[in-house]
Amino acid sequence: MRDPRYDILFQPMAIGPLTAKNRFYQVPHCNGGGYRDPSAAAAMRATKAEGGWGVIFTEQTEMHHSSEITPFIELRLWEDKDIPSIAKMAAAMKTHGALAGIQLAYSGINGPNMYTKEVPLAPSALPIRTFTNDPVQARAMDKTDIKNLRRWFVNAAKRSKLAGFDLICLYGAHGFGIFQHFLSRATNQRSDEYGGSLENRSRFAREVLADLRDAVGDTMALTMRVSLDETIGELGFSNDEVRDFIAMNAELPDLWDLAMGTWEDCSGPSRFKQEAAQEAWVTGIRDLSPRPVVGVGRFTSPDVMARMIRQGRLDFIGCARPSIADPFLPKKIDEGRIDDIRECIGCNICVTGDMTQGMGRCTQNPTWMEEWRRGWHPEKIAAKGESQSVLIIGSGPAGLEAARAAALRGYDVAVAEAGETYGGRVARERLLPGLSAWGRVADYRLYQLGQRPNVQMYPGSRLTAEDVLAFGFQHICVATGSTWRADGVARQHVVPMAISPQMPVFTPDDLMAGRIPAGRVVVFDDDHYYMGGVLAELCAQKGCAVTLVTPSAFVSDWTANTLEQSQIHRRLAGLGVAIRLNTGIASVQAGGVETNCTYTDTRAMMECDAVVLVTSRTSDDGVFLDLMAQQGDWADAGIRSVKVIGDAAAPAPIAWATHAGHRYARDLDAPDLGDALPFRREVTRIED
Ligand code: ADP
Ligand code: SF4
């Protein structure tokens, strides 16, 4: 069963008046659902409880209406009316003996109040600091405001207790919480007893913690979340000051929860940050205070986790993304099932739920945020229905996930792959700069498929419709992926652009197949996710003189939603890549490209030796279309259904493909829902 090396992870540990059953601590994380989808969010936390986490937190909970971060959807605790929905989450967290935590956030200089229309309050009068650069400023709090805010924290703490929570986390990290705004000289420029010296800047935290201890501290544990370094230079709340603050207030909270910098710094994607990236920042802090310490670092390896505790870096292993990718991570370690861990790949697609106000998605765990909506469980799936056999064509993320889930249900599954390597796009993209961890999408699924006797894998098998009709499988899943276009069609050009045959033009597929351009290379990014930036990086690494041209105002525009946009720009600039924003390519000519300004259409020639077009993809759905054209032959061939999924249906990020694969397997032999909505949702109750 459990490897004794990991016993240390399962030792109970006190937090104030309470005891956590083990060291697995799900730190607060958003999910896109929040107050809009309380049952979906609660069921997601319940799954973590079942998966063995010792401590489980909510996302950030806006604790007073005078500070909120619309358009982002978190939780709200503004009045008693909010209690039932968050009580549902607390109850869900506690179902298997976990401690239930709520993170109370007063957003201060981070809260534009676009919904409540209240004047934002902050330690000092400055513009609101948000992703969206809202044209709003905060008013500096006077003494009455500070007194009020202390009372509001007490009110929120009492409501948290009524809702059934065990722990309260006071948010002062990532630039998002008022505690940091008081602690940092950048956002606290006060000259009264709340500003100036570190002791003065700590005053607000000390007062609120004392208030809460009086109000709820007999039964609840109080934690404080701060960033290990504000990462904004001298003026910021630096790692040295954090250490001074903790030493000076060693017994202030019942636990120190140590995050990092901004959210971008803390939830760094694997392209830029390795596992345990914060180790140097956290080392030694545990010696400054008798209170336990939790820290994060996209921990997926139990060896690294055990080492962090054994070496005295941390007392609790904090996880957000690893707990999303595998809610059963603690249980799998406990049961000695290390190979079954579905490791987070660090792609940050989970963050996009929050950033787009959509619904959280996870590339590795397609059941995330679908636990209540669709009744999907990450580890359990209904036994197969009346039919028996499934042929899956294509072994990309969609095909592999369809195969994994269908095999788990008990179907006889065959996977035919045209190439000699399994994994589809992931097998190629994992070789690109910074994307090696993405290979886990294929590795996890291939290992699982390898464990099952009811799965046959056929590499080197490019199937045609005729092959399929001859085989006799009952269900045919076409997951044949997509191909990058070479004609420039995407957003700027909806029909093929003018391209001179004298200019060497490459697609991402060419580069991934090892055909690398040389000399002066223009990378045209009209896709706007990661591929353009990654290929510019690759070409620069290979010695090309690279210019990245994009009609967008930002490099790799959509990666703002995965918290990597600024890091991508920084890396390309560091590699000497010339960046041309707000610029399209009107035509590709013999000696270069004709650029056009996005706003004025002003044209100019840019000389180059090769062009890489990162534009859009065409679905490789030929087998599907051929099969649909021969529907009359299905019955004789024993075929009951033919479906197209993933990129072969419509190209999208990898998470869309794993979702499609999972859904395919769940829907096998399921009753036809007709026109009904395929998932549950919550609709606002109309007030009397
Ligand atoms: P997705 O993201 O939807 O899973 P991918 O492009 O990653 O799509 O994977 C598609 C896989 O399907 C590729 O590995 C490709 O080689 C394979 N494939 C494409 N056409 C066929 C075919 N006719 N027969 C078998 N495999 C195919
Ligand atoms: Fe990890 Fe990506 Fe899943 Fe987020 S979406 S938990 S980063 S695998």
XYZ file of C-alpha atoms and ligand atoms in Angstrom:
723
model
C 0.000 0.000 0.000
C 1.495 3.335 1.019
C 5.202 3.823 0.585
C 6.551 4.608 4.088
C 8.580 7.456 2.593
C 5.287 9.300 2.261
C 4.004 8.612 5.777
C 5.088 12.083 6.804
C 2.495 13.534 4.420
C -0.256 11.805 6.346
C 0.643 12.961 9.833
C -2.130 15.003 11.448
C -1.162 18.587 12.160
C -2.681 21.204 14.434
C -3.860 24.554 13.112
C -4.911 26.698 16.082
C -7.742 24.964 17.928
C -8.204 22.398 15.141
C -6.325 19.473 13.674
C -5.980 18.699 9.993
C -5.991 14.965 9.282
C -2.974 15.205 6.944
C -0.618 17.665 5.237
C -2.556 18.025 1.989
C -3.888 21.557 1.874
C -5.985 22.772 -1.015
C -5.251 26.479 -1.035
C -7.966 28.883 -2.180
C -8.549 28.803 -5.941
C -11.115 30.263 -8.289
C -13.073 28.216 -10.778
C -15.230 30.514 -12.874
C -18.409 29.241 -11.188
C -18.393 31.164 -7.891
C -21.612 32.875 -6.864
C -23.178 32.189 -10.271
C -22.841 28.405 -9.973
C -22.766 27.638 -6.237
C -23.835 23.999 -6.507
C -21.271 23.262 -9.219
C -18.539 24.872 -7.113
C -19.674 23.017 -3.964
C -19.698 19.646 -5.712
C -16.188 20.332 -7.029
C -14.972 20.862 -3.438
C -16.819 17.720 -2.296
C -14.800 15.719 -4.800
C -11.599 16.996 -3.218
C -12.890 15.929 0.184
C -13.471 12.457 -1.188
C -9.996 12.524 -2.702
C -8.426 12.864 0.735
C -7.407 16.518 1.170
C -6.921 17.483 4.810
C -7.797 21.155 4.330
C -10.008 22.533 1.566
C -10.582 26.213 0.893
C -13.100 28.237 -1.050
C -12.078 30.682 -3.716
C -11.747 34.313 -2.726
C -14.926 35.413 -0.994
C -15.829 39.079 -1.269
C -16.709 39.865 2.329
C -18.342 43.276 1.937
C -20.217 44.959 -0.880
C -17.927 47.975 -0.813
C -15.176 45.948 -2.465
C -15.752 43.596 -5.372
C -13.924 42.581 -8.529
C -16.570 42.390 -11.231
C -16.281 41.068 -13.969
C -14.557 38.183 -12.169
C -16.927 35.739 -10.538
C -15.902 34.685 -7.027
C -17.975 34.052 -3.909
C -19.867 36.721 -1.995
C -20.683 37.054 1.656
C -22.326 40.439 1.838
C -25.369 39.619 3.934
C -27.069 36.711 5.696
C -28.787 35.839 2.465
C -25.439 34.644 1.098
C -24.968 32.115 3.884
C -26.983 29.179 2.480
C -25.022 28.947 -0.764
C -21.627 29.043 0.925
C -22.885 26.761 3.710
C -23.523 24.208 0.984
C -19.857 24.445 0.033
C -18.672 24.147 3.656
C -20.796 21.047 4.158
C -19.436 19.551 0.936
C -15.849 20.152 2.060
C -16.398 18.420 5.391
C -17.923 15.217 4.018
C -14.749 13.140 4.501
C -13.167 14.735 7.530
C -11.413 17.663 5.857
C -11.296 21.056 7.496
C -13.343 23.612 5.571
C -11.761 26.996 4.990
C -13.137 30.259 3.648
C -10.917 32.957 2.206
C -12.171 36.412 3.092
C -11.118 39.067 0.615
C -11.478 42.792 0.818
C -10.074 43.869 -2.507
C -9.161 47.460 -1.660
C -6.967 48.896 -4.401
C -7.873 45.856 -6.515
C -11.663 46.304 -6.394
C -13.224 48.585 -9.035
C -16.801 47.984 -7.768
C -18.281 47.872 -11.240
C -21.376 46.095 -9.871
C -22.087 47.835 -6.575
C -21.027 51.314 -7.759
C -19.528 52.013 -4.327
C -16.468 54.239 -4.029
C -13.466 51.899 -3.616
C -11.591 52.216 -0.337
C -7.878 51.518 0.071
C -5.023 52.499 2.407
C -3.946 55.223 -0.032
C -5.674 57.080 -2.853
C -4.399 55.490 -6.073
C -5.852 54.156 -9.330
C -7.478 50.749 -9.012
C -4.981 48.047 -10.008
C -6.760 45.368 -12.035
C -6.169 43.275 -15.131
C -8.724 45.490 -16.850
C -7.207 48.909 -16.008
C -10.594 50.222 -14.919
C -10.653 54.045 -15.002
C -11.494 54.275 -11.311
C -9.521 55.427 -8.290
C -9.779 54.513 -4.642
C -10.325 56.914 -1.774
C -7.850 56.721 1.100
C -9.540 55.231 4.148
C -9.903 57.495 7.148
C -9.966 56.217 10.725
C -13.721 55.678 10.604
C -13.377 53.639 7.421
C -10.731 51.490 9.100
C -12.979 50.974 12.110
C -15.844 50.059 9.807
C -13.710 47.630 7.857
C -12.616 45.916 11.070
C -16.304 45.498 11.992
C -17.123 44.181 8.521
C -14.418 41.529 8.927
C -15.984 40.500 12.226
C -19.421 40.318 10.604
C -18.011 38.192 7.789
C -16.202 35.926 10.251
C -19.399 35.368 12.218
C -21.269 34.565 9.013
C -18.465 32.180 8.016
C -18.865 30.396 11.326
C -22.626 30.201 10.880
C -22.045 28.757 7.413
C -20.051 25.945 8.992
C -16.456 26.824 8.108
C -13.539 25.767 10.318
C -10.851 28.125 9.065
C -10.717 31.705 7.874
C -7.948 32.835 5.563
C -7.289 36.552 5.471
C -6.221 37.382 1.936
C -3.113 39.496 1.653
C -1.371 38.000 -1.362
C -1.154 38.434 -5.142
C -1.877 42.158 -4.840
C -5.527 41.178 -4.327
C -6.154 41.590 -0.598
C -6.274 44.645 1.645
C -3.753 43.162 4.098
C -1.047 43.364 1.467
C -2.199 46.849 0.506
C -1.524 47.958 4.076
C 1.751 46.012 4.323
C 3.311 47.286 1.105
C 4.863 50.741 0.904
C 3.778 50.816 -2.747
C 0.086 50.839 -1.854
C 0.330 52.234 1.673
C 1.659 55.776 1.603
C -0.064 56.855 4.808
C 1.574 59.107 7.341
C -0.567 58.071 10.329
C -0.104 55.078 12.650
C -1.127 52.700 9.823
C 1.694 53.790 7.498
C 5.442 54.268 7.509
C 7.318 51.691 9.598
C 6.675 47.990 9.121
C 5.207 47.928 12.600
C 2.699 50.589 11.577
C 1.937 48.894 8.275
C 1.265 45.661 10.202
C -1.188 47.379 12.540
C -4.279 46.707 10.461
C -3.501 42.974 10.211
C -2.868 42.822 13.965
C -6.133 44.590 14.745
C -8.261 42.447 12.467
C -6.718 39.228 13.734
C -7.309 40.330 17.344
C -10.919 41.210 16.509
C -11.506 37.845 14.839
C -9.835 35.955 17.638
C -12.298 37.522 20.063
C -15.240 36.895 17.764
C -14.624 33.342 16.517
C -11.103 32.300 17.535
C -12.236 29.840 20.194
C -13.531 27.432 17.586
C -12.113 28.615 14.289
C -8.517 28.724 13.052
C -7.280 31.966 11.492
C -4.734 31.956 8.693
C -3.028 34.759 6.832
C -2.068 34.569 3.176
C 0.763 36.838 2.071
C 3.026 36.842 -0.975
C 6.633 35.821 -0.409
C 7.723 38.860 -2.388
C 5.642 41.489 -4.126
C 8.171 41.381 -7.007
C 7.896 45.074 -7.814
C 11.304 46.180 -6.585
C 12.353 48.225 -3.589
C 9.027 49.819 -2.776
C 7.193 46.519 -2.640
C 6.610 44.095 0.227
C 9.873 42.241 -0.326
C 10.950 38.791 0.829
C 13.117 40.462 3.509
C 10.173 42.486 4.777
C 7.918 39.435 4.702
C 10.433 37.684 6.951
C 10.604 40.706 9.253
C 6.806 40.866 9.343
C 6.488 37.185 10.234
C 9.241 37.380 12.866
C 7.674 40.505 14.363
C 4.198 38.934 14.428
C 5.224 35.330 14.895
C 2.082 34.181 16.700
C -0.406 36.409 14.913
C -2.310 33.879 12.801
C -2.683 30.148 13.458
C -0.945 29.406 10.157
C 1.100 31.299 7.596
C -0.060 30.716 4.036
C 2.743 31.783 1.714
C 1.926 32.583 -1.890
C 4.116 34.446 -4.363
C 4.103 37.886 -6.018
C 1.194 38.526 -8.300
C -1.122 35.739 -9.387
C 0.983 35.475 -12.567
C 4.068 34.900 -10.426
C 2.358 32.441 -8.119
C 0.534 30.324 -10.710
C 3.370 30.385 -13.208
C 2.791 28.028 -16.134
C 5.190 25.122 -16.614
C 6.579 26.975 -19.631
C 8.163 29.434 -17.212
C 8.150 27.838 -13.751
C 9.212 24.426 -12.532
C 7.719 22.441 -9.660
C 8.662 23.907 -6.241
C 9.759 27.162 -7.907
C 9.257 29.084 -4.660
C 11.542 26.945 -2.535
C 14.301 29.525 -2.183
C 11.799 32.209 -1.215
C 10.202 30.101 1.492
C 13.299 28.471 2.966
C 13.912 29.561 6.551
C 10.539 31.214 7.122
C 9.301 28.266 9.155
C 12.014 29.002 11.722
C 10.709 32.522 12.290
C 7.401 31.508 13.839
C 5.989 28.671 15.923
C 3.004 28.568 13.583
C 2.763 26.040 10.759
C 3.491 27.145 7.217
C 1.835 26.177 3.950
C 3.336 26.992 0.575
C 2.603 26.187 -3.048
C 4.686 25.213 -6.069
C 2.575 23.091 -8.444
C 3.528 20.037 -6.421
C 2.682 16.771 -8.153
C 5.583 14.592 -7.029
C 5.131 12.933 -3.624
C 8.917 12.783 -3.283
C 9.197 16.553 -3.607
C 6.276 16.999 -1.209
C 7.827 14.711 1.417
C 11.165 16.445 1.019
C 9.592 19.870 1.540
C 8.284 18.672 4.903
C 11.295 16.622 5.913
C 13.669 19.494 5.210
C 11.537 21.876 7.233
C 10.539 24.112 4.351
C 6.795 23.634 4.872
C 4.332 21.982 7.243
C 1.535 21.679 4.706
C 1.728 20.988 0.987
C -0.386 23.659 -0.645
C -1.965 22.799 -3.976
C -4.431 24.508 -6.248
C -3.733 23.255 -9.780
C -2.488 19.796 -8.764
C -5.755 19.378 -6.833
C -7.741 20.392 -9.902
C -5.905 18.038 -12.252
C -6.252 15.225 -9.731
C -8.660 15.730 -6.834
C -7.664 12.231 -5.666
C -3.956 13.004 -5.420
C -3.723 12.394 -1.614
C -5.723 9.190 -1.829
C -3.581 7.848 -4.650
C -0.405 8.522 -2.671
C -1.998 6.912 0.377
C -2.958 3.813 -1.608
C 0.431 3.493 -3.258
C -1.024 4.315 -6.663
C 1.593 6.880 -7.691
C 1.409 5.941 -11.371
C -2.305 6.731 -11.373
C -1.760 10.378 -10.437
C -3.057 12.648 -13.182
C -0.325 15.248 -13.025
C -1.064 18.893 -13.691
C 0.685 19.993 -16.883
C 0.932 23.655 -15.855
C -0.990 24.964 -18.876
C -3.205 27.299 -16.797
C -6.337 26.588 -18.786
C -8.028 26.258 -15.367
C -7.360 29.960 -14.816
C -9.247 30.894 -17.975
C -12.549 30.002 -16.312
C -12.016 32.931 -13.979
C -10.433 35.240 -16.513
C -13.203 34.811 -19.111
C -16.064 34.447 -16.635
C -16.679 31.136 -18.343
C -16.762 27.800 -16.571
C -13.536 26.285 -15.269
C -11.888 23.710 -17.505
C -8.880 21.518 -16.873
C -6.837 19.977 -19.671
C -6.003 16.907 -17.592
C -9.251 16.516 -15.655
C -12.250 16.988 -17.929
C -14.625 16.291 -15.036
C -13.557 19.471 -13.209
C -16.563 21.751 -12.652
C -18.755 19.117 -14.272
C -19.233 17.136 -11.042
C -22.649 18.690 -10.426
C -23.496 20.017 -13.897
C -23.110 16.680 -15.662
C -22.672 14.305 -12.723
C -19.116 13.463 -13.787
C -16.771 12.005 -11.179
C -13.020 12.027 -11.814
C -12.537 8.409 -10.717
C -15.920 6.748 -11.192
C -17.863 6.146 -14.343
C -20.967 4.108 -15.129
C -20.505 0.565 -16.395
C -20.971 0.164 -20.115
C -24.373 0.037 -21.741
C -25.783 -2.646 -24.007
C -23.263 -2.356 -26.853
C -19.752 -3.745 -26.728
C -17.148 -2.364 -29.102
C -15.690 1.029 -29.929
C -13.145 1.963 -32.574
C -11.317 5.187 -31.924
C -9.484 6.664 -34.892
C -6.664 8.929 -33.792
C -4.630 8.957 -30.571
C -4.484 12.657 -29.786
C -5.865 14.029 -26.516
C -9.446 13.516 -27.725
C -8.930 9.930 -28.875
C -6.858 8.902 -25.868
C -9.343 10.321 -23.362
C -12.277 8.739 -25.212
C -10.418 5.433 -25.150
C -9.466 5.703 -21.477
C -12.975 6.522 -20.292
C -14.693 4.008 -22.611
C -12.300 1.279 -21.495
C -13.004 2.141 -17.865
C -16.687 1.667 -18.589
C -15.891 -1.813 -19.876
C -16.196 -1.434 -23.635
C -13.819 -3.300 -25.908
C -11.761 -0.427 -27.265
C -9.472 -0.319 -30.277
C -7.345 2.751 -31.005
C -5.986 3.138 -34.531
C -3.251 5.719 -35.000
C -1.858 6.686 -38.398
C 1.570 7.547 -37.013
C 4.076 5.447 -35.137
C 3.824 7.651 -32.012
C 0.734 8.044 -29.864
C -0.399 11.399 -28.555
C -1.364 13.356 -31.677
C -0.615 17.051 -31.310
C 0.704 16.540 -27.794
C 3.410 14.199 -29.080
C 4.619 17.020 -31.317
C 3.988 20.045 -29.115
C 5.762 18.528 -26.107
C 9.014 18.931 -28.060
C 8.557 22.701 -28.413
C 10.406 25.101 -26.072
C 8.910 24.994 -22.576
C 6.100 22.578 -23.351
C 7.597 19.256 -22.257
C 5.206 18.914 -19.282
C 2.290 18.935 -21.707
C 3.331 15.441 -22.707
C 1.724 14.269 -19.473
C -1.637 14.466 -21.277
C -0.558 11.502 -23.393
C 1.629 9.778 -20.781
C -1.129 9.533 -18.177
C -3.643 8.147 -20.646
C -1.255 5.730 -22.327
C -0.284 4.293 -18.949
C -3.949 3.857 -18.017
C -4.740 2.225 -21.357
C -1.758 -0.080 -20.915
C -3.287 -1.378 -17.658
C -6.505 -2.531 -19.271
C -7.022 -5.880 -21.000
C -9.957 -4.558 -23.049
C -7.845 -2.090 -25.077
C -6.018 -2.793 -28.318
C -3.681 -0.194 -29.771
C -2.745 -0.124 -33.460
C 0.054 2.269 -34.429
C 0.929 2.865 -38.063
C -2.717 2.397 -39.027
C -4.104 5.190 -41.185
C -7.719 4.112 -41.621
C -10.121 4.888 -44.436
C -13.907 4.696 -44.326
C -13.669 1.428 -46.242
C -11.384 -0.027 -43.573
C -13.853 1.013 -40.905
C -16.821 -0.491 -42.713
C -14.917 -3.775 -42.992
C -14.017 -4.031 -39.297
C -17.358 -4.548 -37.563
C -17.052 -2.158 -34.600
C -20.347 -0.877 -33.217
C -19.270 2.668 -32.369
C -16.844 4.706 -34.420
C -15.169 7.725 -32.843
C -13.328 9.878 -35.351
C -10.648 11.843 -33.471
C -8.333 12.515 -36.380
C -7.274 16.023 -35.407
C -6.434 18.974 -37.584
C -3.751 20.512 -39.798
C -2.411 24.062 -39.694
C -3.403 26.044 -42.772
C -0.767 27.381 -45.152
C -3.030 29.903 -46.905
C -3.183 32.562 -44.194
C -6.870 32.144 -43.412
C -7.719 33.116 -39.840
C -9.054 36.411 -38.530
C -7.396 39.025 -40.715
C -7.971 36.990 -43.865
C -11.178 34.995 -44.053
C -10.280 33.889 -47.576
C -6.772 32.847 -48.671
C -4.253 35.698 -48.714
C -2.027 36.539 -51.668
C 1.139 34.464 -51.263
C 4.004 34.469 -53.766
C 5.241 30.950 -54.575
C 8.766 32.386 -54.434
C 8.607 32.979 -50.673
C 9.225 29.898 -48.492
C 6.145 29.590 -46.263
C 6.064 27.328 -43.219
C 3.232 26.218 -40.951
C 3.498 25.129 -37.313
C 3.209 21.520 -38.542
C 6.326 22.058 -40.677
C 8.316 23.373 -37.743
C 7.099 20.592 -35.454
C 8.176 18.091 -38.096
C 11.676 19.554 -37.927
C 11.537 21.748 -41.046
C 12.993 24.966 -39.626
C 13.341 28.153 -41.682
C 16.633 30.041 -41.875
C 17.750 33.669 -42.089
C 15.303 36.506 -41.561
C 12.016 34.936 -40.510
C 8.642 36.620 -40.099
C 6.284 34.776 -37.765
C 2.749 35.969 -38.475
C 0.503 35.283 -35.477
C -3.183 35.568 -36.258
C -3.987 32.684 -33.867
C -3.193 34.657 -30.700
C -2.743 31.766 -28.262
C 0.667 30.255 -27.430
C 1.794 28.784 -30.763
C 3.002 32.014 -32.426
C 5.115 33.000 -29.428
C 6.497 29.476 -28.979
C 7.524 29.216 -32.631
C 9.137 32.658 -32.566
C 11.118 31.395 -29.575
C 12.040 28.184 -31.408
C 13.201 30.048 -34.527
C 15.247 32.459 -32.407
C 16.844 29.505 -30.601
C 17.738 28.046 -33.986
C 19.591 31.216 -34.927
C 17.013 32.938 -37.119
C 16.518 36.702 -37.032
C 12.863 36.690 -36.025
C 10.176 39.326 -36.339
C 6.819 38.472 -34.815
C 3.994 40.296 -36.561
C 0.491 40.272 -35.114
C -2.661 42.292 -35.749
C -3.270 42.222 -31.986
C -2.116 44.862 -29.525
C -0.345 42.118 -27.534
C 1.976 39.221 -28.243
C 0.100 35.927 -27.756
C -2.955 37.969 -26.804
C -5.176 35.188 -25.408
C -2.462 34.053 -22.998
C -3.473 36.944 -20.760
C -6.143 34.434 -19.718
C -3.508 31.847 -18.794
C -1.395 34.413 -16.913
C 1.582 34.099 -19.253
C 1.242 36.984 -21.705
C 3.742 39.284 -20.036
C 6.245 36.456 -19.538
C 6.000 35.489 -23.198
C 6.643 39.066 -24.313
C 9.552 39.342 -21.881
C 11.090 36.097 -23.083
C 10.807 37.020 -26.783
C 12.238 40.458 -26.145
C 15.092 38.826 -24.233
C 15.803 36.554 -27.183
C 16.054 39.554 -29.492
C 12.801 38.834 -31.333
C 11.528 42.031 -32.988
C 7.867 42.527 -32.118
C 5.434 44.334 -34.406
C 2.035 44.791 -32.777
C -1.164 46.140 -34.362
C 0.228 44.978 -37.683
C -1.228 42.574 -40.202
C 0.222 41.009 -43.297
C -1.648 42.077 -46.406
C 0.314 39.832 -48.775
C 3.370 37.611 -48.901
C 5.628 38.630 -51.770
C 8.836 37.295 -53.309
C 11.269 39.278 -51.140
C 9.233 39.908 -48.030
C 5.830 40.636 -46.577
C 3.598 43.611 -47.153
C 2.470 44.721 -43.697
C -0.586 46.790 -42.943
C -1.451 48.802 -39.862
C -4.465 47.322 -38.077
C -5.965 50.783 -37.585
C -4.985 52.812 -40.658
C -4.156 50.107 -43.217
C -0.879 51.941 -43.878
C 1.251 49.564 -45.961
C 4.974 48.892 -45.767
C 7.383 46.255 -47.062
C 9.304 44.089 -44.594
C 12.090 42.068 -46.170
C 12.523 38.472 -45.080
C 13.718 35.050 -46.223
C 10.851 32.956 -44.876
C 7.386 33.317 -43.373
C 5.806 31.180 -40.660
C 2.016 31.395 -40.773
C 0.409 30.741 -37.382
C -3.138 31.316 -38.463
C -5.837 28.641 -38.146
C -6.337 24.924 -38.624
C -8.443 22.720 -40.877
C -10.208 19.750 -39.338
C -8.992 16.415 -40.695
C -12.500 15.061 -40.885
C -12.266 13.218 -44.223
C -12.860 9.770 -42.694
C -15.900 11.076 -40.863
C -17.390 12.722 -43.952
C -16.771 9.564 -46.010
C -18.502 7.455 -43.372
C -21.448 9.839 -43.239
C -21.746 9.588 -47.021
C -22.049 5.806 -46.666
C -24.617 5.725 -43.893
C -26.648 3.190 -45.877
C -23.862 0.628 -45.346
C -23.620 1.036 -41.583
C -26.233 -1.577 -40.614
C -24.553 -4.287 -42.670
C -21.220 -3.340 -41.108
C -22.747 -3.533 -37.624
C -22.169 0.177 -37.011
C -24.510 1.872 -34.563
C -22.944 5.300 -34.373
C -20.257 7.449 -35.982
C -19.154 10.625 -34.244
C -16.443 13.194 -34.833
C -14.800 14.788 -31.810
C -11.957 17.091 -30.796
C -9.954 19.008 -33.370
C -11.425 16.864 -36.124
C -14.806 18.384 -35.228
C -13.527 21.919 -34.637
C -9.936 22.856 -33.716
C -9.488 24.266 -30.205
C -7.053 24.010 -27.276
C -6.130 20.602 -25.848
C -8.571 20.947 -22.947
C -11.432 21.092 -25.435
C -10.228 17.804 -26.896
C -10.000 15.947 -23.575
C -13.462 17.261 -22.698
C -14.808 16.013 -26.010
C -13.171 12.607 -25.551
C -14.555 12.230 -22.059
C -18.007 13.295 -23.087
C -17.964 10.862 -25.976
C -17.293 7.940 -23.645
C -19.897 9.064 -21.091
C -22.526 9.387 -23.818
C -22.038 5.882 -25.249
C -25.360 4.024 -25.017
C -26.879 6.974 -23.126
C -30.506 7.843 -23.848
C -31.010 10.546 -26.446
C -31.754 13.798 -24.635
C -33.472 15.301 -27.627
C -33.555 19.057 -27.344
C -32.927 19.103 -23.590
C -29.990 20.978 -22.081
C -27.175 18.431 -21.599
C -26.158 19.758 -18.169
C -27.742 21.186 -15.043
C -27.497 24.854 -14.214
C -28.699 27.208 -11.540
C -31.060 30.020 -12.381
C -31.364 33.066 -10.142
C -34.407 32.866 -7.916
C -36.669 35.833 -8.508
C -37.239 37.848 -5.340
C -40.799 38.126 -4.019
P -7.180 15.968 -30.980
O -6.574 17.189 -30.340
O -8.571 16.205 -31.433
O -7.043 14.759 -30.139
P -4.776 15.426 -32.586
O -4.405 16.155 -33.816
O -3.981 15.647 -31.369
O -6.331 15.696 -32.329
O -4.715 13.875 -32.863
C -5.226 13.299 -34.015
C -4.478 12.015 -34.276
O -5.217 11.271 -35.253
C -3.080 12.214 -34.852
O -2.150 11.484 -34.089
C -3.181 11.618 -36.278
O -1.999 10.956 -36.681
C -4.305 10.631 -36.155
N -5.018 10.361 -37.416
C -5.425 11.277 -38.320
N -6.077 10.652 -39.357
C -6.064 9.337 -39.067
C -6.598 8.185 -39.716
N -7.259 8.282 -40.871
N -6.418 6.973 -39.136
C -5.770 6.859 -37.954
N -5.244 7.920 -37.301
C -5.406 9.145 -37.837
Fe -3.001 21.924 -14.400
Fe -3.667 22.767 -16.830
Fe -5.425 21.394 -15.323
Fe -4.788 23.870 -14.677
S -5.832 23.211 -16.542
S -4.922 22.128 -13.294
S -2.661 23.950 -15.219
S -3.522 20.641 -16.154
